[in-house]
mmCIF file of N, CA and C in Angstrom:
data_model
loop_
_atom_site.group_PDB
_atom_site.id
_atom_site.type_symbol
_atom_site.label_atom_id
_atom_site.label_comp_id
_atom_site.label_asym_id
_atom_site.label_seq_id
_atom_site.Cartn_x
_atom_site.Cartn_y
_atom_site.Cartn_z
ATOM 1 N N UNK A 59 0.859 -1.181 0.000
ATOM 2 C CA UNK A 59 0.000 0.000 0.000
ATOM 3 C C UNK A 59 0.899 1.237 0.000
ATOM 4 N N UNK A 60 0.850 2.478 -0.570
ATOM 5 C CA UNK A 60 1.306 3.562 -1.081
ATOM 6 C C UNK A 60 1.072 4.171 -0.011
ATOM 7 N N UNK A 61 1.375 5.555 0.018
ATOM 8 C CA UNK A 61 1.018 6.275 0.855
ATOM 9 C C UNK A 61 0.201 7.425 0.713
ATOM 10 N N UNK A 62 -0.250 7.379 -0.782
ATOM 11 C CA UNK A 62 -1.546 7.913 -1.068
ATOM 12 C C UNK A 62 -2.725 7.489 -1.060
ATOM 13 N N UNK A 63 -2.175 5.897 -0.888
ATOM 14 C CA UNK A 63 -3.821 4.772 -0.547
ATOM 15 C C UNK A 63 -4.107 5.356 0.661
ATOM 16 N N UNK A 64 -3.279 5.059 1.602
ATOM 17 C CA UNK A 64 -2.910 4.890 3.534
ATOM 18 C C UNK A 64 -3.609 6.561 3.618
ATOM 19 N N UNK A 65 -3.162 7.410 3.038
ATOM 20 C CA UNK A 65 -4.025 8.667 2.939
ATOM 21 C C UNK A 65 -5.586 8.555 3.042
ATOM 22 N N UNK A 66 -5.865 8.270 1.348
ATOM 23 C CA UNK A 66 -7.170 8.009 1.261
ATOM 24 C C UNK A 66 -7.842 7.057 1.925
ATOM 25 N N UNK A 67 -7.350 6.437 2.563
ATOM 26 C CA UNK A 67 -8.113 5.255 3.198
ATOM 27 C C UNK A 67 -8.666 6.075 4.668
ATOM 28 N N UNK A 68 -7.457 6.842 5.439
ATOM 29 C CA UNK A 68 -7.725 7.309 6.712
ATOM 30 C C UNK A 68 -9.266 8.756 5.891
ATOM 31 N N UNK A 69 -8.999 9.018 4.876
ATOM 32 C CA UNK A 69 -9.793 10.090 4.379
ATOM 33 C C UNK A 69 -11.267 9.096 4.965
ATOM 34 N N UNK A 70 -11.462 8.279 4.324
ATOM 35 C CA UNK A 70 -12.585 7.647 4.393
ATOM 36 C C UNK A 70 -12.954 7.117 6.056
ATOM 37 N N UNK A 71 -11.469 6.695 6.622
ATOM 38 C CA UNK A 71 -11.711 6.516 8.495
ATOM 39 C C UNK A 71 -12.593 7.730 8.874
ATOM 40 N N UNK A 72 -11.913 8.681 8.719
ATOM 41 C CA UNK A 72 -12.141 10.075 9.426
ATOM 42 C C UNK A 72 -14.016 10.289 9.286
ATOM 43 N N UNK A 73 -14.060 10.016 7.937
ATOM 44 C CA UNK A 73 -15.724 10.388 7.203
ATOM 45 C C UNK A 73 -16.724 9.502 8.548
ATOM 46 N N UNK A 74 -15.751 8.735 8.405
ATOM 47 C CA UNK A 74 -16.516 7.563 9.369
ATOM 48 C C UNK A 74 -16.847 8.186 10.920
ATOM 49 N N UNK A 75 -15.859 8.351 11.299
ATOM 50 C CA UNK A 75 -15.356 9.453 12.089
ATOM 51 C C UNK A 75 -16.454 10.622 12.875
ATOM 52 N N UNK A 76 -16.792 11.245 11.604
ATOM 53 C CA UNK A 76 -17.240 11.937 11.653
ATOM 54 C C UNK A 76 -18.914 11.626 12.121
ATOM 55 N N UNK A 77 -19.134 10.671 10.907
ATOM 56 C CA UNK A 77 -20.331 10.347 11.138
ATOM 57 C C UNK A 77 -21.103 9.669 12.363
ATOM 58 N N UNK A 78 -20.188 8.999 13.169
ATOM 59 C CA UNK A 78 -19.858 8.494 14.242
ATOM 60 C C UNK A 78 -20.581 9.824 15.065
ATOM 61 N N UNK A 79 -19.846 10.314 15.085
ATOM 62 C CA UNK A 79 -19.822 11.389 16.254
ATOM 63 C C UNK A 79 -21.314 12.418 16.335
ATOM 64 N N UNK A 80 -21.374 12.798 14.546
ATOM 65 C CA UNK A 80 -22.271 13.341 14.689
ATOM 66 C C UNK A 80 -24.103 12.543 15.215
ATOM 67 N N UNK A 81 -23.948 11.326 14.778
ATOM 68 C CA UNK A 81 -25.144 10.185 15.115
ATOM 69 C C UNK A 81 -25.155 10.332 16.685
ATOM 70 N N UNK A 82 -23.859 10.291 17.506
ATOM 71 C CA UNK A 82 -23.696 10.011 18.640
ATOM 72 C C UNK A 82 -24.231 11.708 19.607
ATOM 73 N N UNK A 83 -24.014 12.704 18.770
ATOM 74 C CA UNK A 83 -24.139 13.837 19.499
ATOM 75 C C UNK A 83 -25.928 14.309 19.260
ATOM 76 N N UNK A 84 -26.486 13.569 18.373
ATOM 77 C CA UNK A 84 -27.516 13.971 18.088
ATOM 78 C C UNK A 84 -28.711 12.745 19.033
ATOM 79 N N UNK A 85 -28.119 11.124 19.503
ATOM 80 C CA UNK A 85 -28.881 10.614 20.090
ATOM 81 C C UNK A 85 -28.794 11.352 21.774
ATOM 82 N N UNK A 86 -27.155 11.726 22.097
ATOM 83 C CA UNK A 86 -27.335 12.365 23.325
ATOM 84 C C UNK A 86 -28.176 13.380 23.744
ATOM 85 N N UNK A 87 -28.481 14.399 22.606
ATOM 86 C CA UNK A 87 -29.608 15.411 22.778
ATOM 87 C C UNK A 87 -31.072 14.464 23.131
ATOM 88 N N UNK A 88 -31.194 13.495 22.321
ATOM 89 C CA UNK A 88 -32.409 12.849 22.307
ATOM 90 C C UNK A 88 -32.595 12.348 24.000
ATOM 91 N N UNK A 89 -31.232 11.700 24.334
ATOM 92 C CA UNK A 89 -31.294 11.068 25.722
ATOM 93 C C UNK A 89 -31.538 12.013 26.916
ATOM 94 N N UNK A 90 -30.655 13.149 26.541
ATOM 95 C CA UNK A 90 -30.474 14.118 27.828
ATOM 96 C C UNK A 90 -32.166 14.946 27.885
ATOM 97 N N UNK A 91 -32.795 15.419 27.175
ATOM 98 C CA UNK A 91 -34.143 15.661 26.965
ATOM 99 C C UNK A 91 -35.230 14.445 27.354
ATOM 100 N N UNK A 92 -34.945 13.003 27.095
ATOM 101 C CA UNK A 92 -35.603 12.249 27.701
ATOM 102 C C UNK A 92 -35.616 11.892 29.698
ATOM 103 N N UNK A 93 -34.557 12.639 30.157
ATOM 104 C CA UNK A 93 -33.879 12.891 31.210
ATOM 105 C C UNK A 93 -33.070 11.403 31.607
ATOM 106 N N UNK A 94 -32.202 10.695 30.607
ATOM 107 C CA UNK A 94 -31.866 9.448 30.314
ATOM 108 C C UNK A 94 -30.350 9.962 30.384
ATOM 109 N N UNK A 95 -29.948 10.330 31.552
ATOM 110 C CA UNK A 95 -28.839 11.014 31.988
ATOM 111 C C UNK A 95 -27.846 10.188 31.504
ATOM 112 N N UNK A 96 -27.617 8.852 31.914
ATOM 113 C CA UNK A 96 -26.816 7.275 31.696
ATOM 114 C C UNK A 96 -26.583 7.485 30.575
ATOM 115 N N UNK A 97 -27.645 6.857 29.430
ATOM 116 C CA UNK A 97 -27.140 7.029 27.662
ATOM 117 C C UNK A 97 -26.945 8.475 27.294
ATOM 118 N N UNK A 98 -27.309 9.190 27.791
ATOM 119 C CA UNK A 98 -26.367 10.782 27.388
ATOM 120 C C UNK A 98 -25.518 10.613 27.536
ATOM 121 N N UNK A 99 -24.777 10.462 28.842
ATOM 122 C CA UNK A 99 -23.184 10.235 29.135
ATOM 123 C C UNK A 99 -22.671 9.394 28.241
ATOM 124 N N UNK A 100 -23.161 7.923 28.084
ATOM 125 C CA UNK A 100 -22.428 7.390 27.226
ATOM 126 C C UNK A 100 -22.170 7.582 26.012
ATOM 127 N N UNK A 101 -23.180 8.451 24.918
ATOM 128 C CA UNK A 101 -23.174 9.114 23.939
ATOM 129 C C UNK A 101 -22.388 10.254 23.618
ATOM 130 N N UNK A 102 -22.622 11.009 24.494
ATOM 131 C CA UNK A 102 -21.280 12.191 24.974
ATOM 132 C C UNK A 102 -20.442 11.646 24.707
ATOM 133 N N UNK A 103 -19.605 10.675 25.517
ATOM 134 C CA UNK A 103 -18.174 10.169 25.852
ATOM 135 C C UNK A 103 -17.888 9.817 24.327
ATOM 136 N N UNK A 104 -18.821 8.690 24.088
ATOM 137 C CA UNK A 104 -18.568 8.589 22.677
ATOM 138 C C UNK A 104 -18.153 9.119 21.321
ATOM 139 N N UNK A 105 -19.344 10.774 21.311
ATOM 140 C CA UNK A 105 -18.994 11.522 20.821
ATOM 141 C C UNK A 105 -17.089 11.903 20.849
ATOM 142 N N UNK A 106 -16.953 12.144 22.312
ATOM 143 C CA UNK A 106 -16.059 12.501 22.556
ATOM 144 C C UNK A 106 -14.936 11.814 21.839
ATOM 145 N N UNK A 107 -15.155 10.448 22.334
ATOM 146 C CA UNK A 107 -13.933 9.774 21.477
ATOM 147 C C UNK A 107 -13.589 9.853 20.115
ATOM 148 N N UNK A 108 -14.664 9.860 19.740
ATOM 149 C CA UNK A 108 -14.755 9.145 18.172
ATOM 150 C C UNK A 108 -14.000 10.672 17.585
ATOM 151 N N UNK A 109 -14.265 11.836 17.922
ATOM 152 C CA UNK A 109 -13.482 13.516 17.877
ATOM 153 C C UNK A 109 -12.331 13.369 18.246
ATOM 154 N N UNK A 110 -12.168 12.681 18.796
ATOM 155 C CA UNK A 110 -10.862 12.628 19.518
ATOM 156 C C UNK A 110 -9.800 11.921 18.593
ATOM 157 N N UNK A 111 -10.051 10.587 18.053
ATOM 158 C CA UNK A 111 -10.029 9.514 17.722
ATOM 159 C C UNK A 111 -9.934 10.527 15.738
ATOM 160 N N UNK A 112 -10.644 11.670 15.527
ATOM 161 C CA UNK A 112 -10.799 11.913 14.317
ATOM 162 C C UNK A 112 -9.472 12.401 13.994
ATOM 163 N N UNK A 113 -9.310 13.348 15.354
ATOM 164 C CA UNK A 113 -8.180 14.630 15.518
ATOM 165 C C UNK A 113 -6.708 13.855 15.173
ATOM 166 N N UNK A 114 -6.407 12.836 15.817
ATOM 167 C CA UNK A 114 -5.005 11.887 15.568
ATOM 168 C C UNK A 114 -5.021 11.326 14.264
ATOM 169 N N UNK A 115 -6.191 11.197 13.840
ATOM 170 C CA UNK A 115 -6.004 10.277 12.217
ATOM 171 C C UNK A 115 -6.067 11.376 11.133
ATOM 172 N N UNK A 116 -6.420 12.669 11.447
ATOM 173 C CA UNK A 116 -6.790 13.633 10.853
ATOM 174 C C UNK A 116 -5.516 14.550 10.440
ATOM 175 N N UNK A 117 -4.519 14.468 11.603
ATOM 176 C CA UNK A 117 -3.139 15.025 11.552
ATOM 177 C C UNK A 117 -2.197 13.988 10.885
ATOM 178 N N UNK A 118 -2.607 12.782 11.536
ATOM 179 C CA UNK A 118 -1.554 11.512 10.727
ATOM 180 C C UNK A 118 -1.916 11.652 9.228
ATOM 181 N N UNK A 119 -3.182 11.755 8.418
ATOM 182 C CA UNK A 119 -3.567 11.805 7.349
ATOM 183 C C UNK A 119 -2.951 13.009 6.258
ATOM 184 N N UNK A 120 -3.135 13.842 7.314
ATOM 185 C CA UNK A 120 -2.013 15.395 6.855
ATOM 186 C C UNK A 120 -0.746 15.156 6.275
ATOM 187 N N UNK A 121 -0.471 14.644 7.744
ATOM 188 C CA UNK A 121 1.277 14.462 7.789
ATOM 189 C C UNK A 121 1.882 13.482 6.376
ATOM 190 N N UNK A 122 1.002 12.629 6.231
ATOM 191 C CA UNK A 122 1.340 11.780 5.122
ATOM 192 C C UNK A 122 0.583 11.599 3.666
ATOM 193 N N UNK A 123 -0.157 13.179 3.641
ATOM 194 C CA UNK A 123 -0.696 13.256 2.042
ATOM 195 C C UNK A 123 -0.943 14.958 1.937
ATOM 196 N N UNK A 124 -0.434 15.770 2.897
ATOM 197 C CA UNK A 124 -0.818 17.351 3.035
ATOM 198 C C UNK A 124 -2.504 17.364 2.574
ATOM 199 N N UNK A 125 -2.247 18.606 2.526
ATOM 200 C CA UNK A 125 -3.685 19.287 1.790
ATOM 201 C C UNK A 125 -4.075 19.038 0.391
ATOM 202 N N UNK A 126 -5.283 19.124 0.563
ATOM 203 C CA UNK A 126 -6.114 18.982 -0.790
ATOM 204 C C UNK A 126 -6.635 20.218 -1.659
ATOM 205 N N UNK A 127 -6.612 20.196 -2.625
ATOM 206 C CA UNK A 127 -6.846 21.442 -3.716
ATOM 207 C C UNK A 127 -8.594 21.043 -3.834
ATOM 208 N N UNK A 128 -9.736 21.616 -3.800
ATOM 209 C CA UNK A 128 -10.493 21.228 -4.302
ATOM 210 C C UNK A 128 -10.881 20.793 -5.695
ATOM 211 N N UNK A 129 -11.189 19.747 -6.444
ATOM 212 C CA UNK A 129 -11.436 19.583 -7.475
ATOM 213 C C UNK A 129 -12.287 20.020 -8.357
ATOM 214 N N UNK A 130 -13.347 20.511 -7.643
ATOM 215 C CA UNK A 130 -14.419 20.825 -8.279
ATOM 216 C C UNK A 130 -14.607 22.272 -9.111
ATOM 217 N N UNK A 131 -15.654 23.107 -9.631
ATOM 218 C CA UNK A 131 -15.276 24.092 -10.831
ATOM 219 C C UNK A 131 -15.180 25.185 -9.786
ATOM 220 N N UNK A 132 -15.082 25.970 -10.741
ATOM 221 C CA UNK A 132 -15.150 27.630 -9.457
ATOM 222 C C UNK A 132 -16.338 28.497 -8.976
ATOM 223 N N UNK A 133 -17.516 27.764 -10.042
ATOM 224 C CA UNK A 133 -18.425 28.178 -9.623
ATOM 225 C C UNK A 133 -19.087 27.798 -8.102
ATOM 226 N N UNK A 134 -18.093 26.194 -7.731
ATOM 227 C CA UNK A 134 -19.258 25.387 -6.338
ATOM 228 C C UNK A 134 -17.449 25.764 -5.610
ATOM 229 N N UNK A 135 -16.371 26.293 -6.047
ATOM 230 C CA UNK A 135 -15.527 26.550 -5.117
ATOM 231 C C UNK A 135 -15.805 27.754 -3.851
ATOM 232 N N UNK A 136 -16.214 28.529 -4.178
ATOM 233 C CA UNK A 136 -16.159 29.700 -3.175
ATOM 234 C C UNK A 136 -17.839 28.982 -2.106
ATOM 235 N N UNK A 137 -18.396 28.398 -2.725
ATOM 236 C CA UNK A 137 -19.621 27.475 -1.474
ATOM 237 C C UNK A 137 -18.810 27.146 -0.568
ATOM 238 N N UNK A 138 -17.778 25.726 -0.938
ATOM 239 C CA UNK A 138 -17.137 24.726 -0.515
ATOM 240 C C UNK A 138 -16.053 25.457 0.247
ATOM 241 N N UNK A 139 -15.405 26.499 -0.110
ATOM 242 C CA UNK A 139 -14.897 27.051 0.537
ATOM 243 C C UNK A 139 -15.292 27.719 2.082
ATOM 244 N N UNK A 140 -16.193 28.155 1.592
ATOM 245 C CA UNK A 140 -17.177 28.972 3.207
ATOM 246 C C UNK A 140 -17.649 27.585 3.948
ATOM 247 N N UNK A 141 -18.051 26.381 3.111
ATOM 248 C CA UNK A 141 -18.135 25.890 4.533
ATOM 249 C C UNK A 141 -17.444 25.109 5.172
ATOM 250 N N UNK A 142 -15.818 24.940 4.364
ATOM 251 C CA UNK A 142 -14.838 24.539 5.048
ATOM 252 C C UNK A 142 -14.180 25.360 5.885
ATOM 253 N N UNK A 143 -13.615 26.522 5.925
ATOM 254 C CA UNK A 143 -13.414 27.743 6.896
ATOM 255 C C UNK A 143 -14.315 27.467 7.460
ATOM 256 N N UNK A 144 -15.851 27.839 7.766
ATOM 257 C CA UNK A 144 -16.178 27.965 9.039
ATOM 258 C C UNK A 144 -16.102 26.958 9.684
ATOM 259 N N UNK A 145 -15.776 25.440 9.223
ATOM 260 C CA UNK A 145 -15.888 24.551 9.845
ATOM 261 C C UNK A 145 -14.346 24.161 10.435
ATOM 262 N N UNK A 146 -13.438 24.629 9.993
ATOM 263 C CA UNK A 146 -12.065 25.007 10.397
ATOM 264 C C UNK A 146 -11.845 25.426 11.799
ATOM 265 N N UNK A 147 -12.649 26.873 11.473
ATOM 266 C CA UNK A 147 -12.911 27.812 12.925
ATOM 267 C C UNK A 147 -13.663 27.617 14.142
ATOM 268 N N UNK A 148 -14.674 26.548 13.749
ATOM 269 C CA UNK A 148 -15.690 26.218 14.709
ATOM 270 C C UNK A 148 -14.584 24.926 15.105
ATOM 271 N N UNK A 149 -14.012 24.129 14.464
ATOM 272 C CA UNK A 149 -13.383 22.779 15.089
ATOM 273 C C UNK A 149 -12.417 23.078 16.051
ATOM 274 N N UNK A 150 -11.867 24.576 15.783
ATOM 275 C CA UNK A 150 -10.700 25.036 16.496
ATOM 276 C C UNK A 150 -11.126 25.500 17.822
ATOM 277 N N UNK A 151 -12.333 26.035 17.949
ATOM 278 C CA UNK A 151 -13.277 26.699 18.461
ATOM 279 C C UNK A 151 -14.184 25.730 19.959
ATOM 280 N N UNK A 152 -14.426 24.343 19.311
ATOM 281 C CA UNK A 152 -15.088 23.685 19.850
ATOM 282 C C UNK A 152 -14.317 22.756 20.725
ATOM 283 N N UNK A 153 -13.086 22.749 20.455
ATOM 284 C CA UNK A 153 -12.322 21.426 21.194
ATOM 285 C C UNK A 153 -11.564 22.127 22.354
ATOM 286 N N UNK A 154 -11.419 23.110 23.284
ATOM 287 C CA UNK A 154 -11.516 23.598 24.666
ATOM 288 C C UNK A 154 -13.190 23.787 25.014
ATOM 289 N N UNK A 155 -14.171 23.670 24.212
ATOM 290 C CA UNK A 155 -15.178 23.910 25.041
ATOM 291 C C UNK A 155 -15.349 22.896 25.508
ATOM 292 N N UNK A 156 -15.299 21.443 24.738
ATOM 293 C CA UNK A 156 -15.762 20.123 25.126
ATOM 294 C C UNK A 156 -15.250 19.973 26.061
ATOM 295 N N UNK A 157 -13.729 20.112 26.396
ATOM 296 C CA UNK A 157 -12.967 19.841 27.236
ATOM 297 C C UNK A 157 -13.348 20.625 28.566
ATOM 298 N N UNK A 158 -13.855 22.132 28.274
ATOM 299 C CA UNK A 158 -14.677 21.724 29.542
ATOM 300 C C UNK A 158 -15.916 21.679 29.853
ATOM 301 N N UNK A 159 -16.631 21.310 28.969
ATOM 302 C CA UNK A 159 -17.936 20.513 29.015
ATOM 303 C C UNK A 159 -17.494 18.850 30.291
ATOM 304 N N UNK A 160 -16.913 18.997 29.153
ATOM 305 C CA UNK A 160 -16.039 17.241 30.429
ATOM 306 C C UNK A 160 -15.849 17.678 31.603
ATOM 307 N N UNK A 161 -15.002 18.556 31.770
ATOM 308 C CA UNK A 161 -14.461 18.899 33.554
ATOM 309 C C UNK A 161 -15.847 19.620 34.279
ATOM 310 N N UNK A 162 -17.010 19.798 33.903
ATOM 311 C CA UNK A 162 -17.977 20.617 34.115
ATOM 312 C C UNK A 162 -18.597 19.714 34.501
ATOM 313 N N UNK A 163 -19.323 18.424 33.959
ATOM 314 C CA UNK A 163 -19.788 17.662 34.328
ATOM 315 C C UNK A 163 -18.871 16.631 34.831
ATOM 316 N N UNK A 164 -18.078 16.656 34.579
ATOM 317 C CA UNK A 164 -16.940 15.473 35.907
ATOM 318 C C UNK A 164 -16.891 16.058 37.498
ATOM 319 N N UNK A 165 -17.258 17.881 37.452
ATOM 320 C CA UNK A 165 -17.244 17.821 38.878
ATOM 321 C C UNK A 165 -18.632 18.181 39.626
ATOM 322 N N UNK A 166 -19.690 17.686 38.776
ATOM 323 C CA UNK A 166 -21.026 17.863 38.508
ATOM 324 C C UNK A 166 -21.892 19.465 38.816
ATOM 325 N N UNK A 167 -21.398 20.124 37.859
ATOM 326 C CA UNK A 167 -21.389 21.250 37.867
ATOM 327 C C UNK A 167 -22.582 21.509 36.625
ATOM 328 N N UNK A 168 -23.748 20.840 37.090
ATOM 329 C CA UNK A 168 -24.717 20.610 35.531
ATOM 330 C C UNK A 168 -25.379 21.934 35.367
ATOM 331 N N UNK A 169 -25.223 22.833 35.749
ATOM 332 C CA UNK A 169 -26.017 24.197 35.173
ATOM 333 C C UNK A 169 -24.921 24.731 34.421
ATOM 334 N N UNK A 170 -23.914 24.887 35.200
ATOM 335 C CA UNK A 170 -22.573 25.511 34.151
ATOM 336 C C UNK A 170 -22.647 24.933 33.156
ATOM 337 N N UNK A 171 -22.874 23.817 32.947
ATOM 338 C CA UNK A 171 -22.489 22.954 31.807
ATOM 339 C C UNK A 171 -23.707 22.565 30.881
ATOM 340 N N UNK A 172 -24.887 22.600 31.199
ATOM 341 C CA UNK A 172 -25.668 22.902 30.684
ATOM 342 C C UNK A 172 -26.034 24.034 29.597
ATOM 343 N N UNK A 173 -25.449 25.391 30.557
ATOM 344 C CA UNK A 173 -25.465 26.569 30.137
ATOM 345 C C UNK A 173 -24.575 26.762 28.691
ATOM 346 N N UNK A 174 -22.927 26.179 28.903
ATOM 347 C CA UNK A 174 -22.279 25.982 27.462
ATOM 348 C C UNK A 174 -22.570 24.837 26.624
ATOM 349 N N UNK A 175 -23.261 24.171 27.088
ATOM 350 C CA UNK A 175 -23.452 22.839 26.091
ATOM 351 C C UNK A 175 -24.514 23.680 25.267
ATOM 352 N N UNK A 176 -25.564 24.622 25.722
ATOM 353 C CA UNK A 176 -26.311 25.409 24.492
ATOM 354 C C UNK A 176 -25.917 26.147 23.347
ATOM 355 N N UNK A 177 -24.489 26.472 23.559
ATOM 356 C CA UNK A 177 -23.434 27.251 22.618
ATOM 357 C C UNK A 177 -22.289 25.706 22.066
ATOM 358 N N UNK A 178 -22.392 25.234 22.655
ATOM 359 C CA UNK A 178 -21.141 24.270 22.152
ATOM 360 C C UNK A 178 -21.807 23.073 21.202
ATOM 361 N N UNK A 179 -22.691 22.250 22.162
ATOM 362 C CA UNK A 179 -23.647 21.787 20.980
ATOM 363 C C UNK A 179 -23.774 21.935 19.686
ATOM 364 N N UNK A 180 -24.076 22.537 19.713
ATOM 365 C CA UNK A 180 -24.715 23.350 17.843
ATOM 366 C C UNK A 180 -23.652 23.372 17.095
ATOM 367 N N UNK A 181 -22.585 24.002 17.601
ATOM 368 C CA UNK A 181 -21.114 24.058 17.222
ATOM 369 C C UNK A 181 -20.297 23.182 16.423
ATOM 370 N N UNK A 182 -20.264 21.713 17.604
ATOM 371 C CA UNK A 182 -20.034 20.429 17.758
ATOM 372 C C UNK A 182 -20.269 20.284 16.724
ATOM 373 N N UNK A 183 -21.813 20.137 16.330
ATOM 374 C CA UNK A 183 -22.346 19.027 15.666
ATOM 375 C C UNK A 183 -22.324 19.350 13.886
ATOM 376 N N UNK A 184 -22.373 20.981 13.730
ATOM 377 C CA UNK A 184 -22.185 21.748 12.463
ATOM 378 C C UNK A 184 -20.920 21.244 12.238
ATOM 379 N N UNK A 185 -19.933 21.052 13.087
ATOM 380 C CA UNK A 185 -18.302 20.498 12.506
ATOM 381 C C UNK A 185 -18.519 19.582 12.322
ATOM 382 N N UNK A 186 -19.029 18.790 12.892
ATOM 383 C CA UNK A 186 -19.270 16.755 12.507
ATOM 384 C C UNK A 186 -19.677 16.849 11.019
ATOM 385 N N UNK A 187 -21.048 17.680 10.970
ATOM 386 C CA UNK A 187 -21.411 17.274 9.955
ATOM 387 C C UNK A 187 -20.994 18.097 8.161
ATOM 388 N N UNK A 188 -20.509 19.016 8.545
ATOM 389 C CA UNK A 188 -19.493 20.152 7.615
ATOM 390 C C UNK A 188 -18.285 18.953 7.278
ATOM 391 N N UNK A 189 -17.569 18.260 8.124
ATOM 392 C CA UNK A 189 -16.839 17.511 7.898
ATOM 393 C C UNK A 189 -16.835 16.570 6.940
ATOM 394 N N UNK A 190 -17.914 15.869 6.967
ATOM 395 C CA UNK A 190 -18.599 14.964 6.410
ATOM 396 C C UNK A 190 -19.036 15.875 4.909
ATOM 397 N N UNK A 191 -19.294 16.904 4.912
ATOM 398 C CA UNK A 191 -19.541 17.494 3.278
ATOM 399 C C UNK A 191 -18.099 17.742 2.869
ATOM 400 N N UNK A 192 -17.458 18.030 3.610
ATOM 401 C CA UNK A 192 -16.136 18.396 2.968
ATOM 402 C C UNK A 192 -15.244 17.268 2.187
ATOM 403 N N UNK A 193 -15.671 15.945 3.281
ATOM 404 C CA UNK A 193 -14.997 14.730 2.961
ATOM 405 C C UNK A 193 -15.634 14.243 1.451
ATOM 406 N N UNK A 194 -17.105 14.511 1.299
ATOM 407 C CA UNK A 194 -17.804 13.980 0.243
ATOM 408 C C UNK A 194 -16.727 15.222 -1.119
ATOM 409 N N UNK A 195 -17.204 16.422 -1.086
ATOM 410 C CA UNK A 195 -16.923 17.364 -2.166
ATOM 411 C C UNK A 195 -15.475 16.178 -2.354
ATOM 412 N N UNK A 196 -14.534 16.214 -1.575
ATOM 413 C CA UNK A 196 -13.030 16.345 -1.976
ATOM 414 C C UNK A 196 -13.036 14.793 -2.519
ATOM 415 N N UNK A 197 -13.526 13.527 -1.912
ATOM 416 C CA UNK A 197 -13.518 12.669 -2.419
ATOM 417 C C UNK A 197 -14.207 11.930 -3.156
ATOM 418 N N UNK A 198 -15.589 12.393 -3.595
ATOM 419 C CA UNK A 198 -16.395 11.356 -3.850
ATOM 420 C C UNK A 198 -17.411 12.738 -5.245
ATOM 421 N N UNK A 199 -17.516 13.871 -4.938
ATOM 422 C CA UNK A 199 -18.776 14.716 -5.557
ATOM 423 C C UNK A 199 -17.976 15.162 -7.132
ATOM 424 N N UNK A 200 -16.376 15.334 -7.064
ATOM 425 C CA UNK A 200 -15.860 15.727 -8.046
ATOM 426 C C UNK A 200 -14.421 15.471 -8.031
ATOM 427 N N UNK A 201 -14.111 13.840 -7.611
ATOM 428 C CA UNK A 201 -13.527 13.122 -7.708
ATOM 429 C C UNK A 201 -12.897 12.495 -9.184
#
C-alpha cells in the first residue's frame, strides 16, 4: 500500500469518524431531553472519542498526504470554501469547550455545563457534519 492509498483510506476513516460522532451527538440530545442522563453520558463520551479519535487520524492523514486542492469548478468553489473555513474555525473553536464541558460535568457542575453545552452543541455538531460534506466534495462529488 502507497502512501496515497494509507491517505485516502484514513480520508474515508475520518468520514466515518465523523459520522460516528455526529449520530452520537444527536442521540445524546435525544437522551439528555428524555432525562436518560446514563445514555447521554455514554453518547457524549462517545462523541467525545470518536473527535478525539478523528483529531489523531486527521493530523496523521495530513502528515502523510498534506492538503487537498479542491477539485471541483469555481463556480461550487467559493460554497465549498465557506463551509470549510467555518468549519475550520468552529473545530478550532469547539475542542476547549468540550474539554470543559467534560471537567464541568466530571465535577457535577450541571447548570454551568448545561449553560455551554447550548453554545457548544450546535457548534459540535455543524463540525461533525461540515466535515462529512467536505470529505464527500473532496472525495467522492468531483472526484
Amino acid at each position: 500500500m502507497n502512501i496515497q492509498a494509507m491517505g485516502d483510506g484514513l480520508a474515508h476513516f475520518n468520514a466515518v469518524l465523523n459520522l460516528t460522532s455526529a449520530t452520537l451527538l444527536v442521540a445524546g440530545l435525544i437522551y439528555i431531553r428524555r432525562k436518560e442522563i446514563r445514555l447521554h453520558r455514554r453518547c457524549m463520551l462517545g462523541a467525545v472519542a470518536a473527535s478525539a479519535l478523528f483529531l489523531v487520524s486527521y493530523v496523521l492523514r495530513a502528515a502523510l498526504t498534506g492538503t487537498h486542492s479542491f477539485p471541483g469548478p469555481d463556480s461550487v468553489r467559493r460554497f465549498y470554501l465557506a463551509i470549510l473555513f467555518s468549519h475550520m474555525i468552529l473545530a478550532v473553536v469547539v475542542l476547549p469547550l468540550v474539554i470543559r464541558l467534560l471537567f464541568l460535568a466530571g465535577r457535577r457542575r450541571f447548570k454551568a455545563h448545561r449553560r455551554l453545552a447550548r453554545w457548544t452543541y450546535p457548534a459540535w455538531l455543524y463540525t461533525s457534519i461540515t466535515g462529512l460534506f467536505v470529505y464527500y466534495m473532496l472525495y467522492h462529488a468531483y472526484a
